[in-house]
């Protein structure tokens, strides 16, 4: 029963079953056709023999059967056991010839057979072989006579028996061969599936390194195998990224905790003046602040994926949103002597998205511009574009998963005249916990741009960066107006 559950067994059984049905139908057809044509040959021989004899009899005016059949033209039929009977209108046998003696009765009114013929198949009680009997009636010198000609069908029966035997032996052999062939063909075609099953069993959440590594074929199984391998590749990469993220997160959390422990430990070594305690608390507060922003960043990253799907998308006026972001950060910029230049139209940049996500995205970008600039200006501008226009990016840009369709796009540019980012760091700045150089800012935790690129990706957009050390940095966010 378990055997029947395998696909190869079912395939083999189906092949054998269908072939058996087809061969049975074909065999029946061949058998019936052969029988019909062999019988037609016998009938034709009987018909022409009878016609010939009647014509001969008419010509000579006398029918003597023995003389008639001694003609060489009947040699072949004689060998096949030709039998003949001549009767008068009353049904009295006038003459007989040949080995067959048990003749069928004539119709009651033999004149009914005039100009017509009758064919019967009877079984010879002596030899038990079928006999084909041809009966016809003719008028000779105003006397109605009947002529019966018979031939044994034993040759036909022999041929038919041979054909039946060939079919009965041949059909099962062909069916068994086809079934076995089907089984092995299916087994060969499906063997990669077994490898997929074995590999899938090997895979655990600890180790996703297993791959099928089967030769690439451009068929259904080949495509399944390739899809399976690429799925494993993606899962593996995803798991490794998550593990790395957890390790990095723990490591990042350990640093402020260790600093706090050191501050507390050294403060408690002896009695201290109130000023020292106050200083210790100020230092602790800094570390706590660092931990708070770190855990907040982690929380945002963890939630982004999970909550975005359930977040209600709303129509957001990006012009107003950007102005709010600039207004809230302007005091911070002005404290550092920086100027925020607003090149955003007063309204009318409406797109579908998550308001909270978009605020966080642009706050991160403008906040970075403030953090990493000592003087100069921070310019925020917008423009409408199309995918073609936005795809030709100059070198040095970092695309984050470009996934844009043909719809018009909205581009937001945040550029500063700050310290810039060295080219070798550009490929990594969107990675989690990646900091160009911690000496450039003590506040950063390396999650701001990772969160920003996550938000952009969830909106179906792209984020790119261009930067030159000492001259400034420009981030370009491209968003579709409608989230797909
Ligand atoms: P952080 O919290 O350290 O700012 P981010 O993910 O926001 O982390 O940024 C990653 C790194 O990219 C930062 O360490 C910083 O050095 C660099 N960076 C980001 N924005 C700018 C900018 N506008 N100018 C210069 N460097 C930047």
Tab-separated table of C-alpha atoms and ligand atoms in Angstrom:
chain	number	residue	atom	x	y	z
A	1	UNK	CA	0.000	0.000	0.000
A	2	UNK	CA	2.900	2.310	0.786
A	3	UNK	CA	4.243	1.490	-2.656
A	4	UNK	CA	1.033	2.812	-4.200
A	5	UNK	CA	1.561	6.139	-2.462
A	6	UNK	CA	4.679	6.859	-4.487
A	7	UNK	CA	4.230	9.003	-7.559
A	8	UNK	CA	6.360	6.676	-9.676
A	9	UNK	CA	4.136	3.661	-8.846
A	10	UNK	CA	0.999	5.598	-9.652
A	11	UNK	CA	2.544	6.863	-12.873
A	12	UNK	CA	3.522	3.301	-13.853
A	13	UNK	CA	0.048	1.970	-13.024
A	14	UNK	CA	-1.641	4.726	-14.991
A	15	UNK	CA	0.637	4.112	-17.972
A	16	UNK	CA	-0.009	0.360	-17.830
A	17	UNK	CA	-3.773	0.841	-17.314
A	18	UNK	CA	-4.168	3.281	-20.194
A	19	UNK	CA	-2.033	1.143	-22.488
A	20	UNK	CA	-3.979	-2.001	-21.541
A	21	UNK	CA	-7.287	-0.288	-22.348
A	22	UNK	CA	-5.914	1.010	-25.651
A	23	UNK	CA	-4.474	-2.384	-26.614
A	24	UNK	CA	-7.679	-4.248	-25.693
A	25	UNK	CA	-9.709	-1.883	-27.886
A	26	UNK	CA	-7.126	-2.176	-30.646
A	27	UNK	CA	-7.054	-6.015	-30.309
A	28	UNK	CA	-10.866	-6.225	-30.496
A	29	UNK	CA	-10.846	-4.060	-33.581
A	30	UNK	CA	-8.088	-6.072	-35.291
A	31	UNK	CA	-9.796	-9.368	-34.382
A	32	UNK	CA	-13.198	-8.277	-35.689
A	33	UNK	CA	-11.672	-6.776	-38.843
A	34	UNK	CA	-9.618	-9.903	-39.581
A	35	UNK	CA	-12.586	-12.206	-38.998
A	36	UNK	CA	-14.735	-10.111	-41.269
A	37	UNK	CA	-12.238	-9.960	-44.114
A	38	UNK	CA	-11.310	-13.672	-43.923
A	39	UNK	CA	-14.975	-14.621	-43.915
A	40	UNK	CA	-15.548	-12.254	-46.847
A	41	UNK	CA	-12.769	-14.068	-48.742
A	42	UNK	CA	-14.448	-17.442	-48.112
A	43	UNK	CA	-17.848	-16.006	-49.080
A	44	UNK	CA	-16.376	-14.571	-52.219
A	45	UNK	CA	-14.842	-17.976	-53.162
A	46	UNK	CA	-18.175	-19.721	-52.548
A	47	UNK	CA	-20.087	-17.089	-54.494
A	48	UNK	CA	-17.802	-17.245	-57.535
A	49	UNK	CA	-17.675	-21.093	-57.442
A	50	UNK	CA	-21.493	-21.308	-57.364
A	51	UNK	CA	-21.925	-18.707	-60.104
A	52	UNK	CA	-19.355	-20.504	-62.216
A	53	UNK	CA	-21.048	-23.904	-61.720
A	54	UNK	CA	-24.496	-22.567	-62.562
A	55	UNK	CA	-23.132	-20.919	-65.710
A	56	UNK	CA	-21.355	-24.179	-66.684
A	57	UNK	CA	-24.515	-26.190	-66.059
A	58	UNK	CA	-26.613	-23.769	-68.113
A	59	UNK	CA	-24.143	-23.999	-70.963
A	60	UNK	CA	-23.818	-27.796	-71.056
A	61	UNK	CA	-27.444	-28.326	-70.163
A	62	UNK	CA	-26.456	-30.912	-67.603
A	63	UNK	CA	-24.966	-30.583	-64.220
A	64	UNK	CA	-22.733	-33.464	-63.121
A	65	UNK	CA	-21.006	-32.294	-59.983
A	66	UNK	CA	-18.144	-34.769	-60.107
A	67	UNK	CA	-17.311	-33.671	-63.630
A	68	UNK	CA	-17.683	-30.043	-62.810
A	69	UNK	CA	-15.294	-29.953	-59.881
A	70	UNK	CA	-12.682	-32.017	-61.628
A	71	UNK	CA	-11.866	-28.844	-63.534
A	72	UNK	CA	-8.397	-27.607	-62.443
A	73	UNK	CA	-9.811	-24.217	-61.450
A	74	UNK	CA	-11.455	-25.921	-58.450
A	75	UNK	CA	-8.233	-27.599	-57.320
A	76	UNK	CA	-7.489	-25.129	-54.582
A	77	UNK	CA	-11.095	-25.202	-53.298
A	78	UNK	CA	-11.105	-29.003	-53.400
A	79	UNK	CA	-8.049	-29.016	-51.174
A	80	UNK	CA	-9.854	-26.753	-48.746
A	81	UNK	CA	-12.728	-29.293	-48.535
A	82	UNK	CA	-15.225	-27.928	-51.056
A	83	UNK	CA	-18.647	-29.648	-50.718
A	84	UNK	CA	-21.608	-29.189	-53.070
A	85	UNK	CA	-25.274	-30.303	-53.086
A	86	UNK	CA	-27.827	-29.944	-55.825
A	87	UNK	CA	-31.526	-30.121	-54.932
A	88	UNK	CA	-34.811	-29.926	-56.758
A	89	UNK	CA	-37.708	-27.616	-55.901
A	90	UNK	CA	-39.135	-30.169	-53.470
A	91	UNK	CA	-35.898	-30.213	-51.521
A	92	UNK	CA	-34.837	-33.683	-52.648
A	93	UNK	CA	-31.080	-34.044	-52.924
A	94	UNK	CA	-30.161	-34.776	-56.544
A	95	UNK	CA	-26.378	-34.895	-56.242
A	96	UNK	CA	-23.734	-34.309	-53.549
A	97	UNK	CA	-20.012	-33.887	-53.666
A	98	UNK	CA	-17.279	-33.362	-51.070
A	99	UNK	CA	-16.621	-34.300	-47.461
A	100	UNK	CA	-19.406	-32.303	-45.837
A	101	UNK	CA	-22.661	-34.207	-45.609
A	102	UNK	CA	-24.789	-32.483	-42.954
A	103	UNK	CA	-26.503	-29.770	-44.971
A	104	UNK	CA	-28.789	-27.105	-43.549
A	105	UNK	CA	-32.459	-27.212	-44.486
A	106	UNK	CA	-33.565	-25.152	-47.409
A	107	UNK	CA	-36.084	-22.388	-46.872
A	108	UNK	CA	-39.667	-23.783	-47.038
A	109	UNK	CA	-40.290	-22.039	-50.323
A	110	UNK	CA	-37.020	-22.362	-52.209
A	111	UNK	CA	-38.291	-20.109	-54.991
A	112	UNK	CA	-38.081	-17.331	-52.442
A	113	UNK	CA	-34.344	-17.622	-52.867
A	114	UNK	CA	-34.563	-17.038	-56.601
A	115	UNK	CA	-32.012	-14.449	-57.655
A	116	UNK	CA	-30.909	-14.300	-54.091
A	117	UNK	CA	-28.399	-16.110	-51.942
A	118	UNK	CA	-28.191	-17.204	-48.353
A	119	UNK	CA	-25.063	-17.636	-46.245
A	120	UNK	CA	-24.967	-19.694	-43.029
A	121	UNK	CA	-22.244	-20.754	-40.656
A	122	UNK	CA	-22.777	-24.189	-39.156
A	123	UNK	CA	-20.682	-26.521	-37.063
A	124	UNK	CA	-19.807	-29.833	-38.631
A	125	UNK	CA	-20.918	-32.423	-36.052
A	126	UNK	CA	-18.119	-34.765	-37.170
A	127	UNK	CA	-15.054	-32.517	-37.153
A	128	UNK	CA	-16.534	-29.816	-34.893
A	129	UNK	CA	-15.224	-27.166	-37.309
A	130	UNK	CA	-17.316	-24.283	-38.556
A	131	UNK	CA	-18.596	-24.614	-42.084
A	132	UNK	CA	-19.708	-21.734	-44.282
A	133	UNK	CA	-22.642	-22.710	-46.503
A	134	UNK	CA	-23.761	-20.733	-49.576
A	135	UNK	CA	-27.250	-21.508	-50.896
A	136	UNK	CA	-28.712	-20.186	-54.140
A	137	UNK	CA	-31.627	-21.141	-56.392
A	138	UNK	CA	-31.798	-21.027	-60.154
A	139	UNK	CA	-34.159	-22.143	-62.918
A	140	UNK	CA	-32.962	-24.704	-65.440
A	141	UNK	CA	-35.274	-25.864	-68.216
A	142	UNK	CA	-38.220	-24.551	-66.207
A	143	UNK	CA	-37.191	-26.607	-63.215
A	144	UNK	CA	-36.261	-24.836	-60.041
A	145	UNK	CA	-33.003	-26.142	-58.676
A	146	UNK	CA	-31.082	-25.215	-55.566
A	147	UNK	CA	-27.330	-25.313	-55.268
A	148	UNK	CA	-25.472	-25.378	-51.940
A	149	UNK	CA	-21.730	-24.866	-51.822
A	150	UNK	CA	-19.816	-25.254	-48.537
A	151	UNK	CA	-16.273	-24.660	-47.387
A	152	UNK	CA	-14.672	-25.453	-44.063
A	153	UNK	CA	-13.712	-22.406	-41.998
A	154	UNK	CA	-11.022	-24.306	-40.115
A	155	UNK	CA	-8.229	-22.299	-41.801
A	156	UNK	CA	-9.954	-19.081	-40.869
A	157	UNK	CA	-10.418	-20.373	-37.345
A	158	UNK	CA	-6.764	-21.372	-37.152
A	159	UNK	CA	-5.675	-17.927	-38.270
A	160	UNK	CA	-8.039	-16.286	-35.809
A	161	UNK	CA	-6.807	-18.560	-32.998
A	162	UNK	CA	-3.220	-17.617	-33.830
A	163	UNK	CA	-4.124	-13.946	-33.785
A	164	UNK	CA	-5.935	-14.369	-30.444
A	165	UNK	CA	-2.942	-16.186	-28.964
A	166	UNK	CA	-0.585	-13.455	-30.230
A	167	UNK	CA	-2.806	-10.808	-28.669
A	168	UNK	CA	-3.197	-12.686	-25.372
A	169	UNK	CA	0.554	-13.131	-25.033
A	170	UNK	CA	1.687	-9.860	-26.637
A	171	UNK	CA	-0.654	-7.441	-24.878
A	172	UNK	CA	0.338	-8.410	-21.288
A	173	UNK	CA	4.034	-8.362	-22.246
A	174	UNK	CA	3.738	-4.880	-23.786
A	175	UNK	CA	1.723	-3.655	-20.786
A	176	UNK	CA	4.257	-5.060	-18.285
A	177	UNK	CA	7.158	-3.567	-20.277
A	178	UNK	CA	5.433	-0.179	-20.515
A	179	UNK	CA	4.558	-0.217	-16.799
A	180	UNK	CA	8.108	-1.123	-15.792
A	181	UNK	CA	9.550	1.422	-18.237
A	182	UNK	CA	7.146	4.045	-16.918
A	183	UNK	CA	8.195	3.212	-13.362
A	184	UNK	CA	11.900	3.654	-14.086
A	185	UNK	CA	11.371	6.770	-16.197
A	186	UNK	CA	9.254	8.337	-13.455
A	187	UNK	CA	11.794	7.260	-10.845
A	188	UNK	CA	14.564	8.926	-12.824
A	189	UNK	CA	12.578	12.096	-13.487
A	190	UNK	CA	11.497	12.349	-9.856
A	191	UNK	CA	14.785	11.456	-8.199
A	192	UNK	CA	15.651	15.186	-7.677
A	193	UNK	CA	12.422	15.450	-5.643
A	194	UNK	CA	13.769	12.829	-3.246
A	195	UNK	CA	16.930	14.899	-2.957
A	196	UNK	CA	14.777	17.954	-2.196
A	197	UNK	CA	12.983	15.976	0.536
A	198	UNK	CA	16.240	14.715	2.064
A	199	UNK	CA	17.767	18.197	1.966
A	200	UNK	CA	14.664	19.747	3.495
A	201	UNK	CA	14.907	17.197	6.335
A	202	UNK	CA	18.531	18.193	6.965
A	203	UNK	CA	17.683	21.861	7.307
A	204	UNK	CA	17.202	23.284	10.735
A	205	UNK	CA	16.997	26.845	11.971
A	206	UNK	CA	20.635	26.469	13.116
A	207	UNK	CA	22.009	25.487	9.752
A	208	UNK	CA	20.588	26.623	6.464
A	209	UNK	CA	23.747	25.961	4.495
A	210	UNK	CA	22.457	22.804	2.761
A	211	UNK	CA	21.921	23.125	-1.012
A	212	UNK	CA	20.756	20.661	-3.637
A	213	UNK	CA	23.527	21.423	-6.152
A	214	UNK	CA	21.830	19.353	-8.847
A	215	UNK	CA	22.748	19.873	-12.505
A	216	UNK	CA	20.636	22.680	-13.956
A	217	UNK	CA	17.974	21.487	-16.386
A	218	UNK	CA	15.373	23.653	-18.066
A	219	UNK	CA	12.382	21.520	-17.132
A	220	UNK	CA	9.766	21.597	-14.366
A	221	UNK	CA	11.912	19.673	-11.873
A	222	UNK	CA	15.017	21.685	-12.809
A	223	UNK	CA	13.142	24.918	-12.171
A	224	UNK	CA	11.787	23.585	-8.851
A	225	UNK	CA	15.300	22.632	-7.758
A	226	UNK	CA	16.704	26.033	-8.776
A	227	UNK	CA	13.849	27.824	-6.978
A	228	UNK	CA	14.427	25.698	-3.879
A	229	UNK	CA	18.150	26.523	-3.856
A	230	UNK	CA	17.569	30.229	-4.336
A	231	UNK	CA	14.898	30.184	-1.599
A	232	UNK	CA	17.416	28.532	0.744
A	233	UNK	CA	19.987	31.147	-0.275
A	234	UNK	CA	17.608	33.969	0.636
A	235	UNK	CA	16.542	32.317	3.912
A	236	UNK	CA	20.159	31.655	4.804
A	237	UNK	CA	21.128	35.258	4.104
A	238	UNK	CA	18.097	36.469	6.086
A	239	UNK	CA	18.907	34.233	9.079
A	240	UNK	CA	22.557	35.241	9.016
A	241	UNK	CA	21.551	38.910	8.893
A	242	UNK	CA	19.211	38.431	11.847
A	243	UNK	CA	21.860	36.559	13.859
A	244	UNK	CA	24.398	39.253	13.057
A	245	UNK	CA	21.869	41.877	14.055
A	246	UNK	CA	21.188	40.203	17.408
A	247	UNK	CA	24.919	39.841	18.055
A	248	UNK	CA	25.545	43.489	17.096
A	249	UNK	CA	22.604	44.666	19.199
A	250	UNK	CA	23.853	42.792	22.283
A	251	UNK	CA	27.332	44.129	21.713
A	252	UNK	CA	26.056	47.697	21.369
A	253	UNK	CA	23.997	47.359	24.533
A	254	UNK	CA	26.972	46.011	26.443
A	255	UNK	CA	29.077	49.121	25.798
A	256	UNK	CA	26.902	51.655	27.690
A	257	UNK	CA	26.194	49.032	30.376
A	258	UNK	CA	29.915	48.468	30.903
A	259	UNK	CA	30.475	52.241	31.008
A	260	UNK	CA	27.710	52.584	33.608
A	261	UNK	CA	29.188	49.787	35.685
A	262	UNK	CA	32.595	51.496	35.588
A	263	UNK	CA	31.125	54.860	36.620
A	264	UNK	CA	29.175	53.280	39.509
A	265	UNK	CA	32.103	51.075	40.564
A	266	UNK	CA	34.659	53.871	40.647
A	267	UNK	CA	32.243	56.259	42.375
A	268	UNK	CA	31.526	53.720	45.116
A	269	UNK	CA	35.153	52.915	45.910
A	270	UNK	CA	35.153	55.602	48.583
A	271	UNK	CA	33.055	58.357	50.081
A	272	UNK	CA	32.832	61.303	47.650
A	273	UNK	CA	31.878	64.924	47.686
A	274	UNK	CA	28.331	65.802	46.482
A	275	UNK	CA	29.807	67.334	43.278
A	276	UNK	CA	31.427	64.006	42.402
A	277	UNK	CA	28.107	62.192	42.845
A	278	UNK	CA	26.426	64.799	40.683
A	279	UNK	CA	29.073	64.325	37.972
A	280	UNK	CA	28.632	60.544	38.194
A	281	UNK	CA	24.878	60.967	37.710
A	282	UNK	CA	25.439	63.263	34.721
A	283	UNK	CA	27.764	60.646	33.167
A	284	UNK	CA	25.274	57.891	33.923
A	285	UNK	CA	22.499	59.958	32.342
A	286	UNK	CA	24.531	60.218	29.123
A	287	UNK	CA	24.935	56.468	28.985
A	288	UNK	CA	21.253	55.908	29.779
A	289	UNK	CA	20.368	58.329	26.972
A	290	UNK	CA	22.614	56.338	24.619
A	291	UNK	CA	20.909	53.098	25.672
A	292	UNK	CA	17.480	54.621	25.296
A	293	UNK	CA	18.107	55.746	21.722
A	294	UNK	CA	19.687	52.388	20.946
A	295	UNK	CA	16.729	50.367	22.236
A	296	UNK	CA	14.323	52.772	20.563
A	297	UNK	CA	16.143	52.267	17.250
A	298	UNK	CA	16.064	48.492	17.690
A	299	UNK	CA	12.391	48.611	18.483
A	300	UNK	CA	11.650	50.691	15.385
A	301	UNK	CA	13.608	48.302	13.171
A	302	UNK	CA	11.913	45.263	14.678
A	303	UNK	CA	8.489	46.833	14.346
A	304	UNK	CA	8.890	48.304	10.885
A	305	UNK	CA	8.445	45.017	9.072
A	306	UNK	CA	5.746	43.695	11.381
A	307	UNK	CA	3.584	46.752	11.721
A	308	UNK	CA	3.824	48.343	8.305
A	309	UNK	CA	1.450	45.808	6.794
A	310	UNK	CA	-1.181	46.593	9.412
A	311	UNK	CA	-0.548	50.339	9.399
A	312	UNK	CA	-3.358	52.178	7.739
A	313	UNK	CA	-1.949	53.878	4.672
A	314	UNK	CA	-3.119	57.416	4.358
A	315	UNK	CA	-2.897	60.252	1.908
A	316	UNK	CA	0.027	62.344	3.175
A	317	UNK	CA	0.834	65.859	1.967
A	318	UNK	CA	4.608	65.543	1.833
A	319	UNK	CA	5.075	69.325	1.391
A	320	UNK	CA	3.405	70.003	4.752
A	321	UNK	CA	5.158	67.044	6.381
A	322	UNK	CA	8.609	68.260	5.242
A	323	UNK	CA	7.869	71.777	6.477
A	324	UNK	CA	6.889	70.375	9.896
A	325	UNK	CA	10.146	68.371	10.017
A	326	UNK	CA	12.189	71.480	9.100
A	327	UNK	CA	10.345	73.629	11.660
A	328	UNK	CA	10.972	71.138	14.454
A	329	UNK	CA	14.694	70.811	13.657
A	330	UNK	CA	15.419	74.447	12.798
A	331	UNK	CA	16.243	75.429	16.432
A	332	UNK	CA	18.771	72.570	16.611
A	333	UNK	CA	20.363	73.717	13.331
A	334	UNK	CA	20.421	77.354	14.375
A	335	UNK	CA	22.111	76.404	17.673
A	336	UNK	CA	24.986	75.100	15.541
A	337	UNK	CA	24.913	78.154	13.259
A	338	UNK	CA	23.461	76.195	10.367
A	339	UNK	CA	20.790	77.422	8.025
A	340	UNK	CA	17.961	75.263	6.726
A	341	UNK	CA	16.982	76.266	3.167
A	342	UNK	CA	13.422	75.316	2.274
A	343	UNK	CA	12.876	74.616	-1.448
A	344	UNK	CA	9.673	72.676	-0.985
A	345	UNK	CA	6.435	74.003	-2.593
A	346	UNK	CA	3.859	75.122	-0.041
A	347	UNK	CA	1.513	72.173	-0.722
A	348	UNK	CA	0.292	69.707	-3.305
A	349	UNK	CA	2.804	66.856	-2.959
A	350	UNK	CA	0.367	64.177	-1.988
A	351	UNK	CA	1.338	60.527	-1.732
A	352	UNK	CA	0.062	57.355	-0.089
A	353	UNK	CA	2.122	56.230	2.877
A	354	UNK	CA	2.635	56.029	6.592
A	355	UNK	CA	2.807	59.486	8.117
A	356	UNK	CA	4.838	58.368	11.158
A	357	UNK	CA	7.281	56.431	8.983
A	358	UNK	CA	7.840	59.368	6.616
A	359	UNK	CA	8.368	61.803	9.519
A	360	UNK	CA	10.961	59.443	11.039
A	361	UNK	CA	12.685	59.068	7.640
A	362	UNK	CA	13.143	62.784	7.006
A	363	UNK	CA	13.910	63.620	10.659
A	364	UNK	CA	16.761	61.072	10.478
A	365	UNK	CA	18.143	62.580	7.261
A	366	UNK	CA	17.899	66.233	8.365
A	367	UNK	CA	19.167	65.333	11.860
A	368	UNK	CA	22.219	63.632	10.318
A	369	UNK	CA	22.813	66.658	8.092
A	370	UNK	CA	22.830	68.830	11.227
A	371	UNK	CA	24.978	66.356	13.185
A	372	UNK	CA	27.616	66.040	10.481
A	373	UNK	CA	27.857	69.732	9.460
A	374	UNK	CA	29.870	72.395	11.219
A	375	UNK	CA	28.735	75.311	9.096
A	376	UNK	CA	26.855	76.195	5.955
A	377	UNK	CA	23.407	75.233	4.782
A	378	UNK	CA	21.090	72.256	4.677
A	379	UNK	CA	18.833	72.331	1.634
A	380	UNK	CA	15.628	70.343	1.274
A	381	UNK	CA	14.014	70.296	-2.158
A	382	UNK	CA	11.463	68.191	-4.053
A	383	UNK	CA	10.692	67.358	-7.651
A	384	UNK	CA	8.426	65.102	-9.681
A	385	UNK	CA	10.181	62.565	-11.853
A	386	UNK	CA	9.659	59.353	-13.845
A	387	UNK	CA	11.435	55.992	-13.402
A	388	UNK	CA	13.512	56.582	-16.584
A	389	UNK	CA	14.777	59.906	-15.323
A	390	UNK	CA	15.585	58.581	-11.872
A	391	UNK	CA	17.401	55.422	-13.037
A	392	UNK	CA	20.501	57.003	-14.630
A	393	UNK	CA	22.463	57.522	-11.450
A	394	UNK	CA	26.061	58.778	-11.446
A	395	UNK	CA	28.780	56.698	-9.799
A	396	UNK	CA	29.120	56.789	-6.062
A	397	UNK	CA	25.410	56.424	-5.435
A	398	UNK	CA	24.097	53.638	-3.273
A	399	UNK	CA	20.761	52.275	-4.341
A	400	UNK	CA	18.671	50.504	-1.777
A	401	UNK	CA	16.603	47.840	-3.560
A	402	UNK	CA	15.217	49.852	-6.454
A	403	UNK	CA	11.688	48.536	-7.118
A	404	UNK	CA	10.001	51.270	-9.079
A	405	UNK	CA	7.258	50.890	-11.671
A	406	UNK	CA	6.186	53.278	-14.459
A	407	UNK	CA	4.176	55.642	-12.245
A	408	UNK	CA	5.375	59.214	-11.653
A	409	UNK	CA	7.692	59.485	-8.668
A	410	UNK	CA	8.355	62.064	-6.048
A	411	UNK	CA	11.970	62.898	-5.283
A	412	UNK	CA	13.076	64.531	-2.038
A	413	UNK	CA	16.658	65.757	-1.821
A	414	UNK	CA	18.355	66.530	1.503
A	415	UNK	CA	21.793	68.024	0.925
A	416	UNK	CA	24.265	69.535	3.326
A	417	UNK	CA	27.623	71.287	3.159
A	418	UNK	CA	29.014	69.146	5.983
A	419	UNK	CA	32.012	66.903	6.493
A	420	UNK	CA	30.992	64.341	3.832
A	421	UNK	CA	31.489	60.589	3.785
A	422	UNK	CA	34.655	58.938	2.434
A	423	UNK	CA	33.898	56.921	-0.732
A	424	UNK	CA	34.978	53.582	0.783
A	425	UNK	CA	32.248	53.874	3.458
A	426	UNK	CA	29.420	54.722	1.084
A	427	UNK	CA	28.446	51.101	0.307
A	428	UNK	CA	27.869	50.348	3.999
A	429	UNK	CA	26.235	53.396	5.519
A	430	UNK	CA	22.733	51.912	5.234
A	431	UNK	CA	23.810	48.807	7.184
A	432	UNK	CA	22.673	48.438	10.762
A	433	UNK	CA	25.167	49.725	13.373
A	434	UNK	CA	27.485	51.026	10.674
A	435	UNK	CA	29.262	54.200	11.689
A	436	UNK	CA	31.820	55.852	9.479
A	437	UNK	CA	33.990	56.910	12.352
A	438	UNK	CA	32.798	57.231	15.925
A	439	UNK	CA	35.146	60.196	16.449
A	440	UNK	CA	33.046	62.228	13.977
A	441	UNK	CA	30.097	62.228	16.359
A	442	UNK	CA	29.767	60.749	19.800
A	443	UNK	CA	25.963	60.620	19.616
A	444	UNK	CA	25.443	58.235	16.699
A	445	UNK	CA	24.531	54.583	17.123
A	446	UNK	CA	24.546	53.661	13.427
A	447	UNK	CA	20.842	52.833	13.141
A	448	UNK	CA	19.422	56.084	11.677
A	449	UNK	CA	20.125	55.312	7.992
A	450	UNK	CA	19.214	51.628	8.415
A	451	UNK	CA	15.806	52.736	9.726
A	452	UNK	CA	15.520	55.328	6.920
A	453	UNK	CA	16.255	52.781	4.187
A	454	UNK	CA	13.802	50.319	5.780
A	455	UNK	CA	11.038	52.923	5.679
A	456	UNK	CA	11.836	53.835	2.056
A	457	UNK	CA	11.812	50.158	1.068
A	458	UNK	CA	8.474	49.587	2.785
A	459	UNK	CA	7.057	52.483	0.733
A	460	UNK	CA	8.348	50.831	-2.437
A	461	UNK	CA	10.935	53.551	-3.055
A	462	UNK	CA	14.714	54.010	-3.221
A	463	UNK	CA	17.286	56.018	-1.336
A	464	UNK	CA	20.635	57.046	-2.799
A	465	UNK	CA	23.574	59.019	-1.499
A	466	UNK	CA	26.303	61.140	-3.048
A	467	UNK	CA	29.065	62.591	-0.986
A	468	UNK	CA	32.415	64.314	-1.138
A	469	UNK	CA	34.631	64.648	1.900
A	470	UNK	CA	34.805	68.243	3.081
A	471	UNK	CA	32.142	69.403	0.618
A	472	UNK	CA	28.933	67.774	1.757
A	473	UNK	CA	26.463	64.972	1.343
A	474	UNK	CA	23.251	64.626	-0.635
A	475	UNK	CA	20.585	62.007	0.042
A	476	UNK	CA	17.904	61.494	-2.610
A	477	UNK	CA	14.714	59.676	-1.601
A	478	UNK	CA	12.470	58.572	-4.488
A	479	UNK	CA	8.948	57.506	-3.591
A	480	UNK	CA	6.052	56.271	-5.739
A	481	UNK	CA	2.888	58.341	-5.310
A	482	UNK	CA	0.870	55.193	-4.719
A	483	UNK	CA	2.149	52.238	-2.718
A	484	UNK	CA	1.695	48.981	-4.730
B	1	LIG	P1	24.405	57.516	13.251
B	1	LIG	O1	23.417	57.241	14.300
B	1	LIG	O2	25.795	57.124	13.602
B	1	LIG	O3	24.282	58.861	12.648
B	1	LIG	P2	23.367	56.633	10.762
B	1	LIG	O4	22.911	55.307	10.334
B	1	LIG	O5	22.367	57.723	10.742
B	1	LIG	O6	24.018	56.456	12.150
B	1	LIG	O7	24.565	57.031	9.825
B	1	LIG	C1	25.579	56.118	9.515
B	1	LIG	C2	26.886	56.842	9.286
B	1	LIG	O8	26.813	57.609	8.100
B	1	LIG	C3	27.225	57.798	10.380
B	1	LIG	O9	28.092	57.197	11.282
B	1	LIG	C4	27.846	58.967	9.688
B	1	LIG	O10	29.240	58.933	9.816
B	1	LIG	C5	27.487	58.850	8.231
B	1	LIG	N1	26.536	59.911	7.844
B	1	LIG	C6	25.183	59.834	7.798
B	1	LIG	N2	24.651	61.010	7.338
B	1	LIG	C7	25.706	61.834	7.095
B	1	LIG	C8	25.824	63.171	6.607
B	1	LIG	N3	24.743	63.898	6.276
B	1	LIG	N4	27.062	63.692	6.467
B	1	LIG	C9	28.128	62.944	6.780
B	1	LIG	N5	28.110	61.701	7.247
B	1	LIG	C10	26.907	61.129	7.403
